[in-house]
Amino acid sequence: SAVISQKPSRDICQRGTSLTIQCQVDSQVTMMFWYRQQPGQSLTLIATANQGSEATYESGFVIDKFPISRPNLTFSTLTVSNMSPEDSSIYLCSARSSTVYGYTFGSGTRLTVV
Amino acid sequence: DAKTTQPPSMDCAEGRAANLPCNHSTISGNEYVYWYRQIHSQGPQYIIHGLKNNETNEMASLIITEDRKSSTLILPHATLRDTAVYYCIVRVAGWDSNYQLIWGAGTKLIIKP
């Protein structure tokens, strides 16, 4: 299955600033996703990153707060904008290949906003 | 997609078989059962999936009841490294379907020496 490199692995940021998280897959994949996992909680889907078009956001998540890019079939970025302490969380990139049933995940970005 | 119900936590002795149950009473005929696990500070890892037949791979076995309303993930010889949160997810497979996975709370499995 695909291997995902996600960076940074962790960061501590000041409130009001923005952080861009990068997700690189070692092979072309059909679908890429961004999740948030708050401390002690399960995964919540933020959006589906669509190649060549605007991302599809889930209820409660908006493009102005979480702009996403996907310029090609192996790369995506998620930006957490105008951060507040409530944005402190783990952010996970995921990908699905057309050749396998499973979804692969990056190791996550642990974000702390102070 | 159908919802799943799992016990919040379980213990298992090292070397014994860990049996993790999952209820999915509203599962549809075209929905697969997927199992993932998340070891602390890592991204989720795919374990196994099945439709109605029992499945086995190098990591685990998946037993699905005949009515498909429940399933059990079996780790045959649990080790300390199997301590993780285990998620049971039901999901339609197919390239024309919505690709989302809906994550429940999972079962926190603790393997004890």
mmCIF file with all atom_site columns, C-alpha atoms in Angstrom:
data_model
loop_
_atom_site.group_PDB
_atom_site.id
_atom_site.type_symbol
_atom_site.label_atom_id
_atom_site.label_alt_id
_atom_site.label_comp_id
_atom_site.label_asym_id
_atom_site.label_entity_id
_atom_site.label_seq_id
_atom_site.pdbx_PDB_ins_code
_atom_site.Cartn_x
_atom_site.Cartn_y
_atom_site.Cartn_z
_atom_site.occupancy
_atom_site.B_iso_or_equiv
_atom_site.pdbx_formal_charge
_atom_site.auth_seq_id
_atom_site.auth_comp_id
_atom_site.auth_asym_id
_atom_site.auth_atom_id
_atom_site.pdbx_PDB_model_num
ATOM 1   C CA . SER A 1 1   ? 0.000   0.000   0.000  1.00 0.00 ? 1   SER A CA 1
ATOM 2   C CA . ALA A 1 2   ? 0.978   3.642   -0.343 1.00 0.00 ? 2   ALA A CA 1
ATOM 3   C CA . VAL A 1 3   ? 3.347   5.239   2.147  1.00 0.00 ? 3   VAL A CA 1
ATOM 4   C CA . ILE A 1 4   ? 2.519   8.728   3.397  1.00 0.00 ? 4   ILE A CA 1
ATOM 5   C CA . SER A 1 5   ? 5.022   11.262  4.675  1.00 0.00 ? 5   SER A CA 1
ATOM 6   C CA . GLN A 1 6   ? 3.454   14.035  6.687  1.00 0.00 ? 6   GLN A CA 1
ATOM 7   C CA . LYS A 1 7   ? 5.221   17.068  8.051  1.00 0.00 ? 7   LYS A CA 1
ATOM 8   C CA . PRO A 1 8   ? 5.746   18.702  10.364 1.00 0.00 ? 8   PRO A CA 1
ATOM 9   C CA . SER A 1 9   ? 5.267   15.923  12.883 1.00 0.00 ? 9   SER A CA 1
ATOM 10  C CA . ARG A 1 10  ? 4.557   18.471  15.588 1.00 0.00 ? 10  ARG A CA 1
ATOM 11  C CA . ASP A 1 11  ? 4.530   22.195  16.106 1.00 0.00 ? 11  ASP A CA 1
ATOM 12  C CA . ILE A 1 12  ? 3.757   24.777  18.750 1.00 0.00 ? 12  ILE A CA 1
ATOM 13  C CA . CYS A 1 13  ? 2.203   27.907  17.286 1.00 0.00 ? 13  CYS A CA 1
ATOM 14  C CA . GLN A 1 14  ? 1.055   31.278  18.504 1.00 0.00 ? 14  GLN A CA 1
ATOM 15  C CA . ARG A 1 15  ? -2.632  32.089  18.340 1.00 0.00 ? 15  ARG A CA 1
ATOM 16  C CA . GLY A 1 16  ? -3.614  34.123  15.315 1.00 0.00 ? 16  GLY A CA 1
ATOM 17  C CA . THR A 1 17  ? -0.975  32.549  13.086 1.00 0.00 ? 17  THR A CA 1
ATOM 18  C CA . SER A 1 18  ? -1.368  29.881  10.399 1.00 0.00 ? 18  SER A CA 1
ATOM 19  C CA . LEU A 1 19  ? 0.314   26.522  9.878  1.00 0.00 ? 19  LEU A CA 1
ATOM 20  C CA . THR A 1 20  ? 0.532   24.556  6.644  1.00 0.00 ? 20  THR A CA 1
ATOM 21  C CA . ILE A 1 21  ? 0.802   20.773  6.903  1.00 0.00 ? 21  ILE A CA 1
ATOM 22  C CA . GLN A 1 22  ? 2.196   18.817  3.980  1.00 0.00 ? 22  GLN A CA 1
ATOM 23  C CA . CYS A 1 23  ? 1.236   15.308  2.904  1.00 0.00 ? 23  CYS A CA 1
ATOM 24  C CA . GLN A 1 24  ? 3.343   13.430  0.344  1.00 0.00 ? 24  GLN A CA 1
ATOM 25  C CA . VAL A 1 25  ? 2.361   9.992   -0.954 1.00 0.00 ? 25  VAL A CA 1
ATOM 26  C CA . ASP A 1 26  ? 4.931   7.718   -2.582 1.00 0.00 ? 26  ASP A CA 1
ATOM 27  C CA . SER A 1 27  ? 2.558   6.720   -5.383 1.00 0.00 ? 27  SER A CA 1
ATOM 28  C CA . GLN A 1 28  ? -0.373  8.215   -7.238 1.00 0.00 ? 28  GLN A CA 1
ATOM 29  C CA . VAL A 1 29  ? -3.620  7.872   -5.307 1.00 0.00 ? 29  VAL A CA 1
ATOM 30  C CA . THR A 1 30  ? -7.187  8.519   -6.278 1.00 0.00 ? 30  THR A CA 1
ATOM 31  C CA . MET A 1 31  ? -8.431  10.016  -3.036 1.00 0.00 ? 31  MET A CA 1
ATOM 32  C CA . MET A 1 32  ? -6.812  12.031  -0.251 1.00 0.00 ? 32  MET A CA 1
ATOM 33  C CA . PHE A 1 33  ? -8.421  13.110  2.990  1.00 0.00 ? 33  PHE A CA 1
ATOM 34  C CA . TRP A 1 34  ? -7.687  15.303  5.983  1.00 0.00 ? 34  TRP A CA 1
ATOM 35  C CA . TYR A 1 35  ? -8.816  14.363  9.489  1.00 0.00 ? 35  TYR A CA 1
ATOM 36  C CA . ARG A 1 36  ? -8.683  15.998  12.893 1.00 0.00 ? 36  ARG A CA 1
ATOM 37  C CA . GLN A 1 37  ? -8.290  13.997  16.080 1.00 0.00 ? 37  GLN A CA 1
ATOM 38  C CA . GLN A 1 38  ? -8.762  15.931  19.283 1.00 0.00 ? 38  GLN A CA 1
ATOM 39  C CA . PRO A 1 39  ? -7.125  14.616  22.454 1.00 0.00 ? 39  PRO A CA 1
ATOM 40  C CA . GLY A 1 40  ? -8.628  11.318  23.513 1.00 0.00 ? 40  GLY A CA 1
ATOM 41  C CA . GLN A 1 41  ? -11.171 11.390  20.706 1.00 0.00 ? 41  GLN A CA 1
ATOM 42  C CA . SER A 1 42  ? -11.806 9.522   17.489 1.00 0.00 ? 42  SER A CA 1
ATOM 43  C CA . LEU A 1 43  ? -11.100 10.817  13.999 1.00 0.00 ? 43  LEU A CA 1
ATOM 44  C CA . THR A 1 44  ? -13.264 13.483  12.399 1.00 0.00 ? 44  THR A CA 1
ATOM 45  C CA . LEU A 1 45  ? -13.108 14.047  8.660  1.00 0.00 ? 45  LEU A CA 1
ATOM 46  C CA . ILE A 1 46  ? -12.336 17.647  7.745  1.00 0.00 ? 46  ILE A CA 1
ATOM 47  C CA . ALA A 1 47  ? -12.422 17.397  3.974  1.00 0.00 ? 47  ALA A CA 1
ATOM 48  C CA . THR A 1 48  ? -11.685 15.377  0.872  1.00 0.00 ? 48  THR A CA 1
ATOM 49  C CA . ALA A 1 49  ? -8.837  16.861  -1.147 1.00 0.00 ? 49  ALA A CA 1
ATOM 50  C CA . ASN A 1 50  ? -9.773  16.778  -4.822 1.00 0.00 ? 50  ASN A CA 1
ATOM 51  C CA . GLN A 1 51  ? -7.056  16.889  -7.438 1.00 0.00 ? 51  GLN A CA 1
ATOM 52  C CA . GLY A 1 52  ? -7.419  19.930  -9.622 1.00 0.00 ? 52  GLY A CA 1
ATOM 53  C CA . SER A 1 53  ? -10.526 21.293  -7.936 1.00 0.00 ? 53  SER A CA 1
ATOM 54  C CA . GLU A 1 54  ? -11.746 22.702  -4.650 1.00 0.00 ? 54  GLU A CA 1
ATOM 55  C CA . ALA A 1 55  ? -11.821 20.420  -1.632 1.00 0.00 ? 55  ALA A CA 1
ATOM 56  C CA . THR A 1 56  ? -15.099 18.998  -0.364 1.00 0.00 ? 56  THR A CA 1
ATOM 57  C CA . TYR A 1 57  ? -15.625 20.038  3.258  1.00 0.00 ? 57  TYR A CA 1
ATOM 58  C CA . GLU A 1 58  ? -17.620 18.250  5.930  1.00 0.00 ? 58  GLU A CA 1
ATOM 59  C CA . SER A 1 59  ? -20.196 19.972  8.054  1.00 0.00 ? 59  SER A CA 1
ATOM 60  C CA . GLY A 1 60  ? -18.563 22.285  10.561 1.00 0.00 ? 60  GLY A CA 1
ATOM 61  C CA . PHE A 1 61  ? -15.419 22.878  8.519  1.00 0.00 ? 61  PHE A CA 1
ATOM 62  C CA . VAL A 1 62  ? -14.965 25.782  6.111  1.00 0.00 ? 62  VAL A CA 1
ATOM 63  C CA . ILE A 1 63  ? -12.441 26.660  3.456  1.00 0.00 ? 63  ILE A CA 1
ATOM 64  C CA . ASP A 1 64  ? -11.462 29.969  5.036  1.00 0.00 ? 64  ASP A CA 1
ATOM 65  C CA . LYS A 1 65  ? -10.345 28.197  8.194  1.00 0.00 ? 65  LYS A CA 1
ATOM 66  C CA . PHE A 1 66  ? -8.886  25.052  6.587  1.00 0.00 ? 66  PHE A CA 1
ATOM 67  C CA . PRO A 1 67  ? -7.766  25.824  3.039  1.00 0.00 ? 67  PRO A CA 1
ATOM 68  C CA . ILE A 1 68  ? -6.593  22.709  1.213  1.00 0.00 ? 68  ILE A CA 1
ATOM 69  C CA . SER A 1 69  ? -4.547  22.270  -1.912 1.00 0.00 ? 69  SER A CA 1
ATOM 70  C CA . ARG A 1 70  ? -4.016  19.207  -4.053 1.00 0.00 ? 70  ARG A CA 1
ATOM 71  C CA . PRO A 1 71  ? -1.946  20.129  -7.081 1.00 0.00 ? 71  PRO A CA 1
ATOM 72  C CA . ASN A 1 72  ? -1.305  16.546  -8.229 1.00 0.00 ? 72  ASN A CA 1
ATOM 73  C CA . LEU A 1 73  ? -2.054  12.894  -7.430 1.00 0.00 ? 73  LEU A CA 1
ATOM 74  C CA . THR A 1 74  ? 0.672   12.532  -4.794 1.00 0.00 ? 74  THR A CA 1
ATOM 75  C CA . PHE A 1 75  ? 0.629   15.733  -2.741 1.00 0.00 ? 75  PHE A CA 1
ATOM 76  C CA . SER A 1 76  ? -1.737  17.785  -0.615 1.00 0.00 ? 76  SER A CA 1
ATOM 77  C CA . THR A 1 77  ? -1.532  20.521  1.989  1.00 0.00 ? 77  THR A CA 1
ATOM 78  C CA . LEU A 1 78  ? -3.841  21.568  4.793  1.00 0.00 ? 78  LEU A CA 1
ATOM 79  C CA . THR A 1 79  ? -3.546  25.026  6.318  1.00 0.00 ? 79  THR A CA 1
ATOM 80  C CA . VAL A 1 80  ? -4.954  25.774  9.742  1.00 0.00 ? 80  VAL A CA 1
ATOM 81  C CA . SER A 1 81  ? -5.637  29.511  9.625  1.00 0.00 ? 81  SER A CA 1
ATOM 82  C CA . ASN A 1 82  ? -5.915  32.141  12.347 1.00 0.00 ? 82  ASN A CA 1
ATOM 83  C CA . MET A 1 83  ? -5.302  29.516  14.996 1.00 0.00 ? 83  MET A CA 1
ATOM 84  C CA . SER A 1 84  ? -6.772  29.487  18.469 1.00 0.00 ? 84  SER A CA 1
ATOM 85  C CA . PRO A 1 85  ? -6.093  27.072  21.355 1.00 0.00 ? 85  PRO A CA 1
ATOM 86  C CA . GLU A 1 86  ? -9.209  25.131  20.301 1.00 0.00 ? 86  GLU A CA 1
ATOM 87  C CA . ASP A 1 87  ? -7.339  24.113  17.148 1.00 0.00 ? 87  ASP A CA 1
ATOM 88  C CA . SER A 1 88  ? -4.841  22.153  19.230 1.00 0.00 ? 88  SER A CA 1
ATOM 89  C CA . SER A 1 89  ? -5.220  18.654  17.871 1.00 0.00 ? 89  SER A CA 1
ATOM 90  C CA . ILE A 1 90  ? -3.639  15.951  15.768 1.00 0.00 ? 90  ILE A CA 1
ATOM 91  C CA . TYR A 1 91  ? -4.166  16.425  12.042 1.00 0.00 ? 91  TYR A CA 1
ATOM 92  C CA . LEU A 1 92  ? -3.964  13.328  9.860  1.00 0.00 ? 92  LEU A CA 1
ATOM 93  C CA . CYS A 1 93  ? -3.615  12.885  6.133  1.00 0.00 ? 93  CYS A CA 1
ATOM 94  C CA . SER A 1 94  ? -5.060  9.772   4.520  1.00 0.00 ? 94  SER A CA 1
ATOM 95  C CA . ALA A 1 95  ? -5.035  8.319   1.039  1.00 0.00 ? 95  ALA A CA 1
ATOM 96  C CA . ARG A 1 96  ? -6.862  5.630   -0.847 1.00 0.00 ? 96  ARG A CA 1
ATOM 97  C CA . SER A 1 97  ? -5.394  3.929   -3.864 1.00 0.00 ? 97  SER A CA 1
ATOM 98  C CA . SER A 1 98  ? -7.513  2.509   -6.640 1.00 0.00 ? 98  SER A CA 1
ATOM 99  C CA . THR A 1 99  ? -5.618  -0.762  -6.346 1.00 0.00 ? 99  THR A CA 1
ATOM 100 C CA . VAL A 1 100 ? -6.291  -1.638  -2.723 1.00 0.00 ? 100 VAL A CA 1
ATOM 101 C CA . TYR A 1 101 ? -9.288  -1.522  -0.404 1.00 0.00 ? 101 TYR A CA 1
ATOM 102 C CA . GLY A 1 102 ? -7.480  -0.075  2.577  1.00 0.00 ? 102 GLY A CA 1
ATOM 103 C CA . TYR A 1 103 ? -6.875  3.523   3.464  1.00 0.00 ? 103 TYR A CA 1
ATOM 104 C CA . THR A 1 104 ? -3.347  4.564   4.422  1.00 0.00 ? 104 THR A CA 1
ATOM 105 C CA . PHE A 1 105 ? -2.619  7.225   7.002  1.00 0.00 ? 105 PHE A CA 1
ATOM 106 C CA . GLY A 1 106 ? 0.262   9.512   7.720  1.00 0.00 ? 106 GLY A CA 1
ATOM 107 C CA . SER A 1 107 ? 1.724   9.586   11.206 1.00 0.00 ? 107 SER A CA 1
ATOM 108 C CA . GLY A 1 108 ? -0.033  12.845  11.968 1.00 0.00 ? 108 GLY A CA 1
ATOM 109 C CA . THR A 1 109 ? 0.855   16.401  12.927 1.00 0.00 ? 109 THR A CA 1
ATOM 110 C CA . ARG A 1 110 ? 0.479   17.227  16.600 1.00 0.00 ? 110 ARG A CA 1
ATOM 111 C CA . LEU A 1 111 ? -0.429  20.900  16.801 1.00 0.00 ? 111 LEU A CA 1
ATOM 112 C CA . THR A 1 112 ? -0.415  22.928  19.996 1.00 0.00 ? 112 THR A CA 1
ATOM 113 C CA . VAL A 1 113 ? -1.661  26.507  19.881 1.00 0.00 ? 113 VAL A CA 1
ATOM 114 C CA . VAL A 1 114 ? -0.611  28.768  22.722 1.00 0.00 ? 114 VAL A CA 1
ATOM 115 C CA . ASP B 2 1   ? -23.283 3.893   6.374  1.00 0.00 ? 1   ASP B CA 1
ATOM 116 C CA . ALA B 2 2   ? -24.263 1.629   9.219  1.00 0.00 ? 2   ALA B CA 1
ATOM 117 C CA . LYS B 2 3   ? -23.113 2.471   12.712 1.00 0.00 ? 3   LYS B CA 1
ATOM 118 C CA . THR B 2 4   ? -21.032 0.200   14.881 1.00 0.00 ? 4   THR B CA 1
ATOM 119 C CA . THR B 2 5   ? -20.953 -0.463  18.610 1.00 0.00 ? 5   THR B CA 1
ATOM 120 C CA . GLN B 2 6   ? -17.800 -1.565  20.398 1.00 0.00 ? 6   GLN B CA 1
ATOM 121 C CA . PRO B 2 7   ? -16.886 -1.932  24.066 1.00 0.00 ? 7   PRO B CA 1
ATOM 122 C CA . PRO B 2 8   ? -14.854 1.086   25.182 1.00 0.00 ? 8   PRO B CA 1
ATOM 123 C CA . SER B 2 9   ? -12.011 -0.984  26.616 1.00 0.00 ? 9   SER B CA 1
ATOM 124 C CA . MET B 2 10  ? -10.692 -4.518  27.031 1.00 0.00 ? 10  MET B CA 1
ATOM 125 C CA . ASP B 2 11  ? -7.739  -6.224  28.663 1.00 0.00 ? 11  ASP B CA 1
ATOM 126 C CA . CYS B 2 12  ? -5.940  -9.301  27.402 1.00 0.00 ? 12  CYS B CA 1
ATOM 127 C CA . ALA B 2 13  ? -2.970  -11.252 28.716 1.00 0.00 ? 13  ALA B CA 1
ATOM 128 C CA . GLU B 2 14  ? 0.133   -11.345 26.586 1.00 0.00 ? 14  GLU B CA 1
ATOM 129 C CA . GLY B 2 15  ? 0.303   -14.495 24.473 1.00 0.00 ? 15  GLY B CA 1
ATOM 130 C CA . ARG B 2 16  ? -3.426  -15.112 24.643 1.00 0.00 ? 16  ARG B CA 1
ATOM 131 C CA . ALA B 2 17  ? -5.921  -14.534 21.872 1.00 0.00 ? 17  ALA B CA 1
ATOM 132 C CA . ALA B 2 18  ? -7.580  -11.120 21.938 1.00 0.00 ? 18  ALA B CA 1
ATOM 133 C CA . ASN B 2 19  ? -11.190 -11.205 20.746 1.00 0.00 ? 19  ASN B CA 1
ATOM 134 C CA . LEU B 2 20  ? -12.663 -7.791  19.965 1.00 0.00 ? 20  LEU B CA 1
ATOM 135 C CA . PRO B 2 21  ? -16.406 -7.697  19.303 1.00 0.00 ? 21  PRO B CA 1
ATOM 136 C CA . CYS B 2 22  ? -18.315 -5.285  17.118 1.00 0.00 ? 22  CYS B CA 1
ATOM 137 C CA . ASN B 2 23  ? -22.051 -4.918  16.602 1.00 0.00 ? 23  ASN B CA 1
ATOM 138 C CA . HIS B 2 24  ? -23.353 -3.578  13.293 1.00 0.00 ? 24  HIS B CA 1
ATOM 139 C CA . SER B 2 25  ? -26.993 -4.605  13.345 1.00 0.00 ? 25  SER B CA 1
ATOM 140 C CA . THR B 2 26  ? -28.038 -2.155  10.589 1.00 0.00 ? 26  THR B CA 1
ATOM 141 C CA . ILE B 2 27  ? -25.403 -3.239  8.101  1.00 0.00 ? 27  ILE B CA 1
ATOM 142 C CA . SER B 2 28  ? -26.504 -3.342  4.479  1.00 0.00 ? 28  SER B CA 1
ATOM 143 C CA . GLY B 2 29  ? -25.843 -6.177  2.067  1.00 0.00 ? 29  GLY B CA 1
ATOM 144 C CA . ASN B 2 30  ? -23.178 -4.257  0.166  1.00 0.00 ? 30  ASN B CA 1
ATOM 145 C CA . GLU B 2 31  ? -21.292 -2.937  3.187  1.00 0.00 ? 31  GLU B CA 1
ATOM 146 C CA . TYR B 2 32  ? -17.959 -4.369  4.191  1.00 0.00 ? 32  TYR B CA 1
ATOM 147 C CA . VAL B 2 33  ? -16.627 -4.596  7.726  1.00 0.00 ? 33  VAL B CA 1
ATOM 148 C CA . TYR B 2 34  ? -13.229 -2.931  8.146  1.00 0.00 ? 34  TYR B CA 1
ATOM 149 C CA . TRP B 2 35  ? -10.914 -3.040  11.140 1.00 0.00 ? 35  TRP B CA 1
ATOM 150 C CA . TYR B 2 36  ? -8.211  -0.484  11.835 1.00 0.00 ? 36  TYR B CA 1
ATOM 151 C CA . ARG B 2 37  ? -6.053  0.136   14.845 1.00 0.00 ? 37  ARG B CA 1
ATOM 152 C CA . GLN B 2 38  ? -4.279  3.197   16.168 1.00 0.00 ? 38  GLN B CA 1
ATOM 153 C CA . ILE B 2 39  ? -1.226  2.767   18.301 1.00 0.00 ? 39  ILE B CA 1
ATOM 154 C CA . HIS B 2 40  ? -0.494  5.733   20.523 1.00 0.00 ? 40  HIS B CA 1
ATOM 155 C CA . SER B 2 41  ? 0.923   8.739   18.641 1.00 0.00 ? 41  SER B CA 1
ATOM 156 C CA . GLN B 2 42  ? 0.619   7.033   15.265 1.00 0.00 ? 42  GLN B CA 1
ATOM 157 C CA . GLY B 2 43  ? -1.824  7.184   12.383 1.00 0.00 ? 43  GLY B CA 1
ATOM 158 C CA . PRO B 2 44  ? -4.437  4.437   12.037 1.00 0.00 ? 44  PRO B CA 1
ATOM 159 C CA . GLN B 2 45  ? -3.298  1.176   10.476 1.00 0.00 ? 45  GLN B CA 1
ATOM 160 C CA . TYR B 2 46  ? -5.441  -1.079  8.299  1.00 0.00 ? 46  TYR B CA 1
ATOM 161 C CA . ILE B 2 47  ? -5.840  -4.588  9.725  1.00 0.00 ? 47  ILE B CA 1
ATOM 162 C CA . ILE B 2 48  ? -8.417  -6.547  7.751  1.00 0.00 ? 48  ILE B CA 1
ATOM 163 C CA . HIS B 2 49  ? -11.784 -6.328  6.060  1.00 0.00 ? 49  HIS B CA 1
ATOM 164 C CA . GLY B 2 50  ? -14.533 -8.721  4.972  1.00 0.00 ? 50  GLY B CA 1
ATOM 165 C CA . LEU B 2 51  ? -18.020 -8.931  3.498  1.00 0.00 ? 51  LEU B CA 1
ATOM 166 C CA . LYS B 2 52  ? -19.578 -12.157 4.779  1.00 0.00 ? 52  LYS B CA 1
ATOM 167 C CA . ASN B 2 53  ? -16.939 -14.854 4.764  1.00 0.00 ? 53  ASN B CA 1
ATOM 168 C CA . ASN B 2 54  ? -14.406 -15.164 7.526  1.00 0.00 ? 54  ASN B CA 1
ATOM 169 C CA . GLU B 2 55  ? -11.050 -13.700 6.614  1.00 0.00 ? 55  GLU B CA 1
ATOM 170 C CA . THR B 2 56  ? -7.509  -14.236 7.839  1.00 0.00 ? 56  THR B CA 1
ATOM 171 C CA . ASN B 2 57  ? -4.257  -12.469 7.122  1.00 0.00 ? 57  ASN B CA 1
ATOM 172 C CA . GLU B 2 58  ? -0.876  -12.191 8.752  1.00 0.00 ? 58  GLU B CA 1
ATOM 173 C CA . MET B 2 59  ? -2.187  -9.798  11.376 1.00 0.00 ? 59  MET B CA 1
ATOM 174 C CA . ALA B 2 60  ? -5.571  -11.124 12.411 1.00 0.00 ? 60  ALA B CA 1
ATOM 175 C CA . SER B 2 61  ? -8.726  -13.097 11.696 1.00 0.00 ? 61  SER B CA 1
ATOM 176 C CA . LEU B 2 62  ? -12.161 -11.649 11.120 1.00 0.00 ? 62  LEU B CA 1
ATOM 177 C CA . ILE B 2 63  ? -15.216 -13.681 12.033 1.00 0.00 ? 63  ILE B CA 1
ATOM 178 C CA . ILE B 2 64  ? -18.540 -12.360 10.718 1.00 0.00 ? 64  ILE B CA 1
ATOM 179 C CA . THR B 2 65  ? -21.785 -13.884 11.938 1.00 0.00 ? 65  THR B CA 1
ATOM 180 C CA . GLU B 2 66  ? -24.096 -15.461 9.401  1.00 0.00 ? 66  GLU B CA 1
ATOM 181 C CA . ASP B 2 67  ? -26.631 -12.641 9.735  1.00 0.00 ? 67  ASP B CA 1
ATOM 182 C CA . ARG B 2 68  ? -23.756 -10.127 9.428  1.00 0.00 ? 68  ARG B CA 1
ATOM 183 C CA . LYS B 2 69  ? -25.013 -8.151  12.393 1.00 0.00 ? 69  LYS B CA 1
ATOM 184 C CA . SER B 2 70  ? -21.832 -8.587  14.361 1.00 0.00 ? 70  SER B CA 1
ATOM 185 C CA . SER B 2 71  ? -18.214 -9.529  13.931 1.00 0.00 ? 71  SER B CA 1
ATOM 186 C CA . THR B 2 72  ? -15.151 -10.373 15.983 1.00 0.00 ? 72  THR B CA 1
ATOM 187 C CA . LEU B 2 73  ? -11.560 -9.423  15.330 1.00 0.00 ? 73  LEU B CA 1
ATOM 188 C CA . ILE B 2 74  ? -9.140  -12.022 16.645 1.00 0.00 ? 74  ILE B CA 1
ATOM 189 C CA . LEU B 2 75  ? -5.490  -11.351 17.370 1.00 0.00 ? 75  LEU B CA 1
ATOM 190 C CA . PRO B 2 76  ? -4.299  -14.937 17.860 1.00 0.00 ? 76  PRO B CA 1
ATOM 191 C CA . HIS B 2 77  ? -1.273  -14.333 20.074 1.00 0.00 ? 77  HIS B CA 1
ATOM 192 C CA . ALA B 2 78  ? -1.414  -10.834 21.482 1.00 0.00 ? 78  ALA B CA 1
ATOM 193 C CA . THR B 2 79  ? 1.822   -9.035  22.266 1.00 0.00 ? 79  THR B CA 1
ATOM 194 C CA . LEU B 2 80  ? 2.453   -5.826  24.175 1.00 0.00 ? 80  LEU B CA 1
ATOM 195 C CA . ARG B 2 81  ? 2.806   -4.048  20.830 1.00 0.00 ? 81  ARG B CA 1
ATOM 196 C CA . ASP B 2 82  ? -0.840  -4.813  20.085 1.00 0.00 ? 82  ASP B CA 1
ATOM 197 C CA . THR B 2 83  ? -1.922  -2.331  22.739 1.00 0.00 ? 83  THR B CA 1
ATOM 198 C CA . ALA B 2 84  ? -3.929  0.193   20.727 1.00 0.00 ? 84  ALA B CA 1
ATOM 199 C CA . VAL B 2 85  ? -7.383  1.544   19.980 1.00 0.00 ? 85  VAL B CA 1
ATOM 200 C CA . TYR B 2 86  ? -9.202  -0.773  17.568 1.00 0.00 ? 86  TYR B CA 1
ATOM 201 C CA . TYR B 2 87  ? -11.855 0.637   15.264 1.00 0.00 ? 87  TYR B CA 1
ATOM 202 C CA . CYS B 2 88  ? -14.600 -1.368  13.568 1.00 0.00 ? 88  CYS B CA 1
ATOM 203 C CA . ILE B 2 89  ? -16.099 0.415   10.556 1.00 0.00 ? 89  ILE B CA 1
ATOM 204 C CA . VAL B 2 90  ? -18.727 -0.633  8.062  1.00 0.00 ? 90  VAL B CA 1
ATOM 205 C CA . ARG B 2 91  ? -18.388 0.820   4.653  1.00 0.00 ? 91  ARG B CA 1
ATOM 206 C CA . VAL B 2 92  ? -19.643 0.473   1.131  1.00 0.00 ? 92  VAL B CA 1
ATOM 207 C CA . ALA B 2 93  ? -16.855 -0.553  -1.206 1.00 0.00 ? 93  ALA B CA 1
ATOM 208 C CA . GLY B 2 94  ? -16.725 0.412   -4.827 1.00 0.00 ? 94  GLY B CA 1
ATOM 209 C CA . TRP B 2 95  ? -15.225 3.137   -6.909 1.00 0.00 ? 95  TRP B CA 1
ATOM 210 C CA . ASP B 2 96  ? -18.494 4.973   -7.428 1.00 0.00 ? 96  ASP B CA 1
ATOM 211 C CA . SER B 2 97  ? -19.358 5.215   -3.759 1.00 0.00 ? 97  SER B CA 1
ATOM 212 C CA . ASN B 2 98  ? -18.632 7.876   -1.198 1.00 0.00 ? 98  ASN B CA 1
ATOM 213 C CA . TYR B 2 99  ? -15.149 7.158   0.046  1.00 0.00 ? 99  TYR B CA 1
ATOM 214 C CA . GLN B 2 100 ? -15.472 8.296   3.613  1.00 0.00 ? 100 GLN B CA 1
ATOM 215 C CA . LEU B 2 101 ? -14.807 6.153   6.636  1.00 0.00 ? 101 LEU B CA 1
ATOM 216 C CA . ILE B 2 102 ? -16.983 7.006   9.630  1.00 0.00 ? 102 ILE B CA 1
ATOM 217 C CA . TRP B 2 103 ? -15.003 6.500   12.814 1.00 0.00 ? 103 TRP B CA 1
ATOM 218 C CA . GLY B 2 104 ? -16.619 5.512   16.093 1.00 0.00 ? 104 GLY B CA 1
ATOM 219 C CA . ALA B 2 105 ? -14.965 5.607   19.491 1.00 0.00 ? 105 ALA B CA 1
ATOM 220 C CA . GLY B 2 106 ? -13.272 2.212   19.096 1.00 0.00 ? 106 GLY B CA 1
ATOM 221 C CA . THR B 2 107 ? -12.070 -0.250  21.742 1.00 0.00 ? 107 THR B CA 1
ATOM 222 C CA . LYS B 2 108 ? -8.970  0.502   23.735 1.00 0.00 ? 108 LYS B CA 1
ATOM 223 C CA . LEU B 2 109 ? -7.187  -2.847  23.996 1.00 0.00 ? 109 LEU B CA 1
ATOM 224 C CA . ILE B 2 110 ? -4.558  -3.169  26.682 1.00 0.00 ? 110 ILE B CA 1
ATOM 225 C CA . ILE B 2 111 ? -2.267  -6.164  26.548 1.00 0.00 ? 111 ILE B CA 1
ATOM 226 C CA . LYS B 2 112 ? -0.907  -7.023  29.966 1.00 0.00 ? 112 LYS B CA 1
ATOM 227 C CA . PRO B 2 113 ? 2.323   -8.935  30.646 1.00 0.00 ? 113 PRO B CA 1
#
